[in-house]
Amino acid sequence: MTSVKLGVHLPVAGRGASPEVIAQVAEEAERIGLDSVWSWERLMRPTVPIALGGPGGPVMDAPEDFGTVYDPVETLSYVAARTDHITLGTSVLDALFQSPVILARRLSTLDRFSGGRLIAGIGQGWMEQEFEAAGVSMKRRGAGFEEHLLAMRAVWGPDPVRFEGRFYRIPEADIGPKPVRPGGPPLIVGAASPSAIERAGRIGVGLTMVILDWDTIRENIGTFRAAAPASTRTPCRSCSR
C-alpha cells in the first residue's frame, strides 16, 4: 500500500514574504503534523516577456512574485533552526548556476544543520535571462546537468574526492562536511520533457513534476518507472512551481 505524505511550499516569494511569515508557516506546518516544507529558486523577474519553460515555449509576462524570492538554502537553514523534525525540501533549486563543489557543500552543510532532514530537489533551470545573469550557457543543460549531479554525488562520497568529466573536473581533494546519510541527501529532479524524465529514472534519482493534467502525469510516471533500475527506484513527487 502506497502512503501519501503532505507538505507545503513556504511563502518565500513576493512582497509579503518575510522571515517572520516563513518561520510562522514552517512552525505551524510542523505543529499540525505535515511531512515537509519546501522552498524554490528564482533569480530575477525580467522586465520583458519570458519564454515559459525555455526558448520556444509560450511567451508571458513574468509573475510579480519573481521579483523577490528568498534563497532556498539560506531559507531552509533558518527554518531548520526554528523546527525540530519536519522534512526540508527544495523544489526546485537551479543546479547549473553553481559549480558542483559549491552547491554540494552548501547542501551538505544544510543537511548537517538540520540533522539530516534535507531532500534536495534540483533542476536545470529554464529562463534564458537567468542563464545570462549566471554566466552559464543554456547548452550546459541535458548532458551537462547529468554530469553536475554525478559530480555532486562524488563530493558527498568518501574522501579523497576526484571527478573527471566533460563539463566538470574536481582535482583530488578532501571535501567536507559530508551529509548525514552516506551518499548524500535524497535527490529529486524537476523534469517535464520525456528525455529529462527518462534521465531522472536512469540515474536513480526521484522525480518532481508540475501537475498539468492527470493523463500527462500518468504518462510521465510511466516513463520514469520504465527507465529506473528496479533496485534504485525512488519516489515521484509533485509540485506547483
PDB file of N, CA and C in Angstrom, residues 97-169:
ATOM      1  N   PHE A  97      23.585  26.939 -12.026  1.00  0.00           N
ATOM      2  CA  PHE A  97      24.059  28.285 -11.732  1.00  0.00           C
ATOM      3  C   PHE A  97      25.189  28.287 -10.709  1.00  0.00           C
ATOM      4  N   GLN A  98      25.532  27.106 -10.158  1.00  0.00           N
ATOM      5  CA  GLN A  98      26.643  26.974  -9.217  1.00  0.00           C
ATOM      6  C   GLN A  98      27.484  25.769  -9.618  1.00  0.00           C
ATOM      7  N   SER A  99      28.760  25.794  -9.262  1.00  0.00           N
ATOM      8  CA  SER A  99      29.593  24.631  -9.534  1.00  0.00           C
ATOM      9  C   SER A  99      29.160  23.464  -8.652  1.00  0.00           C
ATOM     10  N   PRO A 100      29.404  22.222  -9.080  1.00  0.00           N
ATOM     11  CA  PRO A 100      29.005  21.070  -8.264  1.00  0.00           C
ATOM     12  C   PRO A 100      29.622  21.082  -6.868  1.00  0.00           C
ATOM     13  N   VAL A 101      30.868  21.504  -6.753  1.00  0.00           N
ATOM     14  CA  VAL A 101      31.523  21.516  -5.440  1.00  0.00           C
ATOM     15  C   VAL A 101      30.841  22.520  -4.516  1.00  0.00           C
ATOM     16  N   ILE A 102      30.592  23.720  -5.012  1.00  0.00           N
ATOM     17  CA  ILE A 102      29.980  24.753  -4.172  1.00  0.00           C
ATOM     18  C   ILE A 102      28.570  24.338  -3.747  1.00  0.00           C
ATOM     19  N   LEU A 103      27.764  23.881  -4.701  1.00  0.00           N
ATOM     20  CA  LEU A 103      26.389  23.516  -4.362  1.00  0.00           C
ATOM     21  C   LEU A 103      26.350  22.302  -3.447  1.00  0.00           C
ATOM     22  N   ALA A 104      27.181  21.309  -3.710  1.00  0.00           N
ATOM     23  CA  ALA A 104      27.197  20.113  -2.858  1.00  0.00           C
ATOM     24  C   ALA A 104      27.575  20.465  -1.423  1.00  0.00           C
ATOM     25  N   ARG A 105      28.541  21.360  -1.247  1.00  0.00           N
ATOM     26  CA  ARG A 105      28.947  21.760   0.103  1.00  0.00           C
ATOM     27  C   ARG A 105      27.848  22.561   0.796  1.00  0.00           C
ATOM     28  N   ARG A 106      27.158  23.428   0.071  1.00  0.00           N
ATOM     29  CA  ARG A 106      26.060  24.197   0.670  1.00  0.00           C
ATOM     30  C   ARG A 106      24.945  23.261   1.128  1.00  0.00           C
ATOM     31  N   LEU A 107      24.608  22.300   0.297  1.00  0.00           N
ATOM     32  CA  LEU A 107      23.532  21.375   0.652  1.00  0.00           C
ATOM     33  C   LEU A 107      23.924  20.457   1.800  1.00  0.00           C
ATOM     34  N   SER A 108      25.159  19.991   1.809  1.00  0.00           N
ATOM     35  CA  SER A 108      25.573  19.115   2.907  1.00  0.00           C
ATOM     36  C   SER A 108      25.674  19.892   4.216  1.00  0.00           C
ATOM     37  N   THR A 109      26.026  21.171   4.150  1.00  0.00           N
ATOM     38  CA  THR A 109      26.028  22.000   5.354  1.00  0.00           C
ATOM     39  C   THR A 109      24.613  22.148   5.903  1.00  0.00           C
ATOM     40  N   LEU A 110      23.654  22.434   5.020  1.00  0.00           N
ATOM     41  CA  LEU A 110      22.249  22.500   5.431  1.00  0.00           C
ATOM     42  C   LEU A 110      21.789  21.167   5.988  1.00  0.00           C
ATOM     43  N   ASP A 111      22.171  20.079   5.361  1.00  0.00           N
ATOM     44  CA  ASP A 111      21.773  18.764   5.840  1.00  0.00           C
ATOM     45  C   ASP A 111      22.304  18.511   7.246  1.00  0.00           C
ATOM     46  N   ARG A 112      23.540  18.933   7.502  1.00  0.00           N
ATOM     47  CA  ARG A 112      24.129  18.783   8.836  1.00  0.00           C
ATOM     48  C   ARG A 112      23.406  19.642   9.871  1.00  0.00           C
ATOM     49  N   PHE A 113      23.157  20.893   9.537  1.00  0.00           N
ATOM     50  CA  PHE A 113      22.481  21.783  10.482  1.00  0.00           C
ATOM     51  C   PHE A 113      21.069  21.301  10.801  1.00  0.00           C
ATOM     52  N   SER A 114      20.428  20.615   9.859  1.00  0.00           N
ATOM     53  CA  SER A 114      19.055  20.162  10.073  1.00  0.00           C
ATOM     54  C   SER A 114      18.972  18.747  10.623  1.00  0.00           C
ATOM     55  N   GLY A 115      20.104  18.107  10.858  1.00  0.00           N
ATOM     56  CA  GLY A 115      20.090  16.741  11.368  1.00  0.00           C
ATOM     57  C   GLY A 115      19.647  15.721  10.334  1.00  0.00           C
ATOM     58  N   GLY A 116      19.966  15.973   9.064  1.00  0.00           N
ATOM     59  CA  GLY A 116      19.643  15.014   8.016  1.00  0.00           C
ATOM     60  C   GLY A 116      18.223  15.099   7.497  1.00  0.00           C
ATOM     61  N   ARG A 117      17.602  16.270   7.602  1.00  0.00           N
ATOM     62  CA  ARG A 117      16.202  16.413   7.187  1.00  0.00           C
ATOM     63  C   ARG A 117      16.028  16.873   5.745  1.00  0.00           C
ATOM     64  N   LEU A 118      17.100  17.044   5.004  1.00  0.00           N
ATOM     65  CA  LEU A 118      17.028  17.651   3.679  1.00  0.00           C
ATOM     66  C   LEU A 118      16.620  16.656   2.592  1.00  0.00           C
ATOM     67  N   ILE A 119      15.730  17.102   1.693  1.00  0.00           N
ATOM     68  CA  ILE A 119      15.520  16.485   0.384  1.00  0.00           C
ATOM     69  C   ILE A 119      15.941  17.530  -0.642  1.00  0.00           C
ATOM     70  N   ALA A 120      16.914  17.191  -1.472  1.00  0.00           N
ATOM     71  CA  ALA A 120      17.457  18.146  -2.434  1.00  0.00           C
ATOM     72  C   ALA A 120      16.749  17.989  -3.771  1.00  0.00           C
ATOM     73  N   GLY A 121      15.831  18.909  -4.053  1.00  0.00           N
ATOM     74  CA  GLY A 121      15.171  18.955  -5.349  1.00  0.00           C
ATOM     75  C   GLY A 121      15.949  19.873  -6.273  1.00  0.00           C
ATOM     76  N   ILE A 122      16.418  19.312  -7.396  1.00  0.00           N
ATOM     77  CA  ILE A 122      17.351  20.004  -8.280  1.00  0.00           C
ATOM     78  C   ILE A 122      16.742  20.105  -9.673  1.00  0.00           C
ATOM     79  N   GLY A 123      16.957  21.246 -10.332  1.00  0.00           N
ATOM     80  CA  GLY A 123      16.516  21.417 -11.706  1.00  0.00           C
ATOM     81  C   GLY A 123      17.614  22.003 -12.568  1.00  0.00           C
ATOM     82  N   GLN A 124      17.367  22.008 -13.892  1.00  0.00           N
ATOM     83  CA  GLN A 124      18.344  22.550 -14.830  1.00  0.00           C
ATOM     84  C   GLN A 124      18.227  24.061 -14.985  1.00  0.00           C
ATOM     85  N   GLY A 125      17.060  24.615 -14.646  1.00  0.00           N
ATOM     86  CA  GLY A 125      16.778  25.990 -14.987  1.00  0.00           C
ATOM     87  C   GLY A 125      16.191  26.065 -16.388  1.00  0.00           C
ATOM     88  N   TRP A 126      15.437  27.131 -16.651  1.00  0.00           N
ATOM     89  CA  TRP A 126      14.806  27.251 -17.960  1.00  0.00           C
ATOM     90  C   TRP A 126      14.741  28.684 -18.478  1.00  0.00           C
ATOM     91  N   MET A 127      14.908  29.682 -17.591  1.00  0.00           N
ATOM     92  CA  MET A 127      14.757  31.061 -18.013  1.00  0.00           C
ATOM     93  C   MET A 127      16.061  31.577 -18.622  1.00  0.00           C
ATOM     94  N   GLU A 128      15.988  31.987 -19.868  1.00  0.00           N
ATOM     95  CA  GLU A 128      17.177  32.421 -20.597  1.00  0.00           C
ATOM     96  C   GLU A 128      17.898  33.557 -19.898  1.00  0.00           C
ATOM     97  N   GLN A 129      17.145  34.490 -19.341  1.00  0.00           N
ATOM     98  CA  GLN A 129      17.759  35.651 -18.685  1.00  0.00           C
ATOM     99  C   GLN A 129      18.548  35.245 -17.441  1.00  0.00           C
ATOM    100  N   GLU A 130      18.099  34.214 -16.743  1.00  0.00           N
ATOM    101  CA  GLU A 130      18.836  33.755 -15.562  1.00  0.00           C
ATOM    102  C   GLU A 130      20.159  33.115 -15.955  1.00  0.00           C
ATOM    103  N   PHE A 131      20.162  32.338 -17.032  1.00  0.00           N
ATOM    104  CA  PHE A 131      21.424  31.762 -17.509  1.00  0.00           C
ATOM    105  C   PHE A 131      22.403  32.870 -17.882  1.00  0.00           C
ATOM    106  N   GLU A 132      21.908  33.908 -18.543  1.00  0.00           N
ATOM    107  CA  GLU A 132      22.774  35.025 -18.917  1.00  0.00           C
ATOM    108  C   GLU A 132      23.352  35.689 -17.679  1.00  0.00           C
ATOM    109  N   ALA A 133      22.517  35.939 -16.665  1.00  0.00           N
ATOM    110  CA  ALA A 133      22.978  36.595 -15.444  1.00  0.00           C
ATOM    111  C   ALA A 133      23.970  35.734 -14.676  1.00  0.00           C
ATOM    112  N   ALA A 134      23.783  34.410 -14.723  1.00  0.00           N
ATOM    113  CA  ALA A 134      24.673  33.494 -14.003  1.00  0.00           C
ATOM    114  C   ALA A 134      25.959  33.216 -14.771  1.00  0.00           C
ATOM    115  N   GLY A 135      26.038  33.656 -16.030  1.00  0.00           N
ATOM    116  CA  GLY A 135      27.226  33.413 -16.833  1.00  0.00           C
ATOM    117  C   GLY A 135      27.375  31.972 -17.265  1.00  0.00           C
ATOM    118  N   VAL A 136      26.239  31.294 -17.458  1.00  0.00           N
ATOM    119  CA  VAL A 136      26.245  29.873 -17.836  1.00  0.00           C
ATOM    120  C   VAL A 136      25.495  29.714 -19.152  1.00  0.00           C
ATOM    121  N   SER A 137      26.054  28.935 -20.076  1.00  0.00           N
ATOM    122  CA  SER A 137      25.402  28.683 -21.349  1.00  0.00           C
ATOM    123  C   SER A 137      24.232  27.719 -21.167  1.00  0.00           C
ATOM    124  N   MET A 138      23.121  27.992 -21.859  1.00  0.00           N
ATOM    125  CA  MET A 138      21.990  27.074 -21.813  1.00  0.00           C
ATOM    126  C   MET A 138      22.329  25.731 -22.466  1.00  0.00           C
ATOM    127  N   LYS A 139      23.409  25.679 -23.228  1.00  0.00           N
ATOM    128  CA  LYS A 139      23.845  24.418 -23.818  1.00  0.00           C
ATOM    129  C   LYS A 139      24.342  23.438 -22.758  1.00  0.00           C
ATOM    130  N   ARG A 140      24.552  23.940 -21.539  1.00  0.00           N
ATOM    131  CA  ARG A 140      25.012  23.075 -20.445  1.00  0.00           C
ATOM    132  C   ARG A 140      23.889  22.154 -19.957  1.00  0.00           C
ATOM    133  N   ARG A 141      22.646  22.444 -20.346  1.00  0.00           N
ATOM    134  CA  ARG A 141      21.533  21.590 -19.929  1.00  0.00           C
ATOM    135  C   ARG A 141      21.651  20.216 -20.582  1.00  0.00           C
ATOM    136  N   GLY A 142      20.900  19.258 -20.060  1.00  0.00           N
ATOM    137  CA  GLY A 142      20.938  17.900 -20.611  1.00  0.00           C
ATOM    138  C   GLY A 142      22.136  17.139 -20.079  1.00  0.00           C
ATOM    139  N   ALA A 143      23.089  16.849 -20.937  1.00  0.00           N
ATOM    140  CA  ALA A 143      24.258  16.066 -20.533  1.00  0.00           C
ATOM    141  C   ALA A 143      25.061  16.776 -19.451  1.00  0.00           C
ATOM    142  N   GLY A 144      25.150  18.116 -19.537  1.00  0.00           N
ATOM    143  CA  GLY A 144      25.877  18.858 -18.517  1.00  0.00           C
ATOM    144  C   GLY A 144      25.207  18.790 -17.162  1.00  0.00           C
ATOM    145  N   PHE A 145      23.886  18.806 -17.160  1.00  0.00           N
ATOM    146  CA  PHE A 145      23.134  18.692 -15.913  1.00  0.00           C
ATOM    147  C   PHE A 145      23.339  17.319 -15.281  1.00  0.00           C
ATOM    148  N   GLU A 146      23.276  16.275 -16.092  1.00  0.00           N
ATOM    149  CA  GLU A 146      23.500  14.923 -15.566  1.00  0.00           C
ATOM    150  C   GLU A 146      24.887  14.818 -14.949  1.00  0.00           C
ATOM    151  N   GLU A 147      25.887  15.378 -15.620  1.00  0.00           N
ATOM    152  CA  GLU A 147      27.239  15.312 -15.083  1.00  0.00           C
ATOM    153  C   GLU A 147      27.373  16.112 -13.791  1.00  0.00           C
ATOM    154  N   HIS A 148      26.641  17.218 -13.709  1.00  0.00           N
ATOM    155  CA  HIS A 148      26.641  18.024 -12.481  1.00  0.00           C
ATOM    156  C   HIS A 148      26.160  17.186 -11.292  1.00  0.00           C
ATOM    157  N   LEU A 149      25.085  16.433 -11.487  1.00  0.00           N
ATOM    158  CA  LEU A 149      24.568  15.585 -10.415  1.00  0.00           C
ATOM    159  C   LEU A 149      25.584  14.515 -10.019  1.00  0.00           C
ATOM    160  N   LEU A 150      26.246  13.911 -11.002  1.00  0.00           N
ATOM    161  CA  LEU A 150      27.247  12.889 -10.711  1.00  0.00           C
ATOM    162  C   LEU A 150      28.425  13.491  -9.948  1.00  0.00           C
ATOM    163  N   ALA A 151      28.812  14.713 -10.301  1.00  0.00           N
ATOM    164  CA  ALA A 151      29.916  15.364  -9.600  1.00  0.00           C
ATOM    165  C   ALA A 151      29.531  15.678  -8.155  1.00  0.00           C
ATOM    166  N   MET A 152      28.291  16.113  -7.925  1.00  0.00           N
ATOM    167  CA  MET A 152      27.854  16.360  -6.545  1.00  0.00           C
ATOM    168  C   MET A 152      27.860  15.066  -5.740  1.00  0.00           C
ATOM    169  N   ARG A 153      27.409  13.985  -6.337  1.00  0.00           N
ATOM    170  CA  ARG A 153      27.438  12.708  -5.625  1.00  0.00           C
ATOM    171  C   ARG A 153      28.868  12.319  -5.277  1.00  0.00           C
ATOM    172  N   ALA A 154      29.813  12.637  -6.144  1.00  0.00           N
ATOM    173  CA  ALA A 154      31.219  12.351  -5.839  1.00  0.00           C
ATOM    174  C   ALA A 154      31.679  13.157  -4.630  1.00  0.00           C
ATOM    175  N   VAL A 155      31.268  14.438  -4.560  1.00  0.00           N
ATOM    176  CA  VAL A 155      31.633  15.278  -3.420  1.00  0.00           C
ATOM    177  C   VAL A 155      31.074  14.707  -2.123  1.00  0.00           C
ATOM    178  N   TRP A 156      29.881  14.140  -2.176  1.00  0.00           N
ATOM    179  CA  TRP A 156      29.250  13.575  -0.995  1.00  0.00           C
ATOM    180  C   TRP A 156      29.810  12.202  -0.627  1.00  0.00           C
ATOM    181  N   GLY A 157      30.629  11.640  -1.493  1.00  0.00           N
ATOM    182  CA  GLY A 157      31.199  10.317  -1.242  1.00  0.00           C
ATOM    183  C   GLY A 157      32.467  10.392  -0.411  1.00  0.00           C
ATOM    184  N   PRO A 158      33.157   9.255  -0.279  1.00  0.00           N
ATOM    185  CA  PRO A 158      34.350   9.202   0.572  1.00  0.00           C
ATOM    186  C   PRO A 158      35.475  10.093   0.047  1.00  0.00           C
ATOM    187  N   ASP A 159      36.269  10.611   0.964  1.00  0.00           N
ATOM    188  CA  ASP A 159      37.491  11.326   0.607  1.00  0.00           C
ATOM    189  C   ASP A 159      38.606  10.317   0.326  1.00  0.00           C
ATOM    190  N   PRO A 160      39.559  10.633  -0.547  1.00  0.00           N
ATOM    191  CA  PRO A 160      39.621  11.866  -1.320  1.00  0.00           C
ATOM    192  C   PRO A 160      38.651  11.836  -2.501  1.00  0.00           C
ATOM    193  N   VAL A 161      38.060  12.992  -2.767  1.00  0.00           N
ATOM    194  CA  VAL A 161      37.131  13.148  -3.887  1.00  0.00           C
ATOM    195  C   VAL A 161      37.926  13.429  -5.152  1.00  0.00           C
ATOM    196  N   ARG A 162      37.495  12.833  -6.244  1.00  0.00           N
ATOM    197  CA  ARG A 162      38.098  13.123  -7.551  1.00  0.00           C
ATOM    198  C   ARG A 162      37.030  12.899  -8.607  1.00  0.00           C
ATOM    199  N   PHE A 163      36.939  13.833  -9.573  1.00  0.00           N
ATOM    200  CA  PHE A 163      35.948  13.678 -10.643  1.00  0.00           C
ATOM    201  C   PHE A 163      36.512  14.237 -11.942  1.00  0.00           C
ATOM    202  N   GLU A 164      36.397  13.465 -12.998  1.00  0.00           N
ATOM    203  CA  GLU A 164      36.834  13.879 -14.327  1.00  0.00           C
ATOM    204  C   GLU A 164      35.668  13.713 -15.286  1.00  0.00           C
ATOM    205  N   GLY A 165      35.210  14.804 -15.859  1.00  0.00           N
ATOM    206  CA  GLY A 165      34.103  14.740 -16.803  1.00  0.00           C
ATOM    207  C   GLY A 165      34.319  15.676 -17.967  1.00  0.00           C
ATOM    208  N   ARG A 166      33.357  15.710 -18.836  1.00  0.00           N
ATOM    209  CA  ARG A 166      33.421  16.589 -19.998  1.00  0.00           C
ATOM    210  C   ARG A 166      33.222  18.049 -19.606  1.00  0.00           C
ATOM    211  N   PHE A 167      32.350  18.287 -18.639  1.00  0.00           N
ATOM    212  CA  PHE A 167      31.994  19.647 -18.265  1.00  0.00           C
ATOM    213  C   PHE A 167      32.598  20.081 -16.937  1.00  0.00           C
ATOM    214  N   TYR A 168      32.857  19.122 -16.044  1.00  0.00           N
ATOM    215  CA  TYR A 168      33.326  19.448 -14.701  1.00  0.00           C
ATOM    216  C   TYR A 168      34.513  18.580 -14.328  1.00  0.00           C
ATOM    217  N   ARG A 169      35.444  19.193 -13.602  1.00  0.00           N
ATOM    218  CA  ARG A 169      36.606  18.477 -13.116  1.00  0.00           C
ATOM    219  C   ARG A 169      36.849  18.871 -11.670  1.00  0.00           C
TER     220      ARG A 169
END
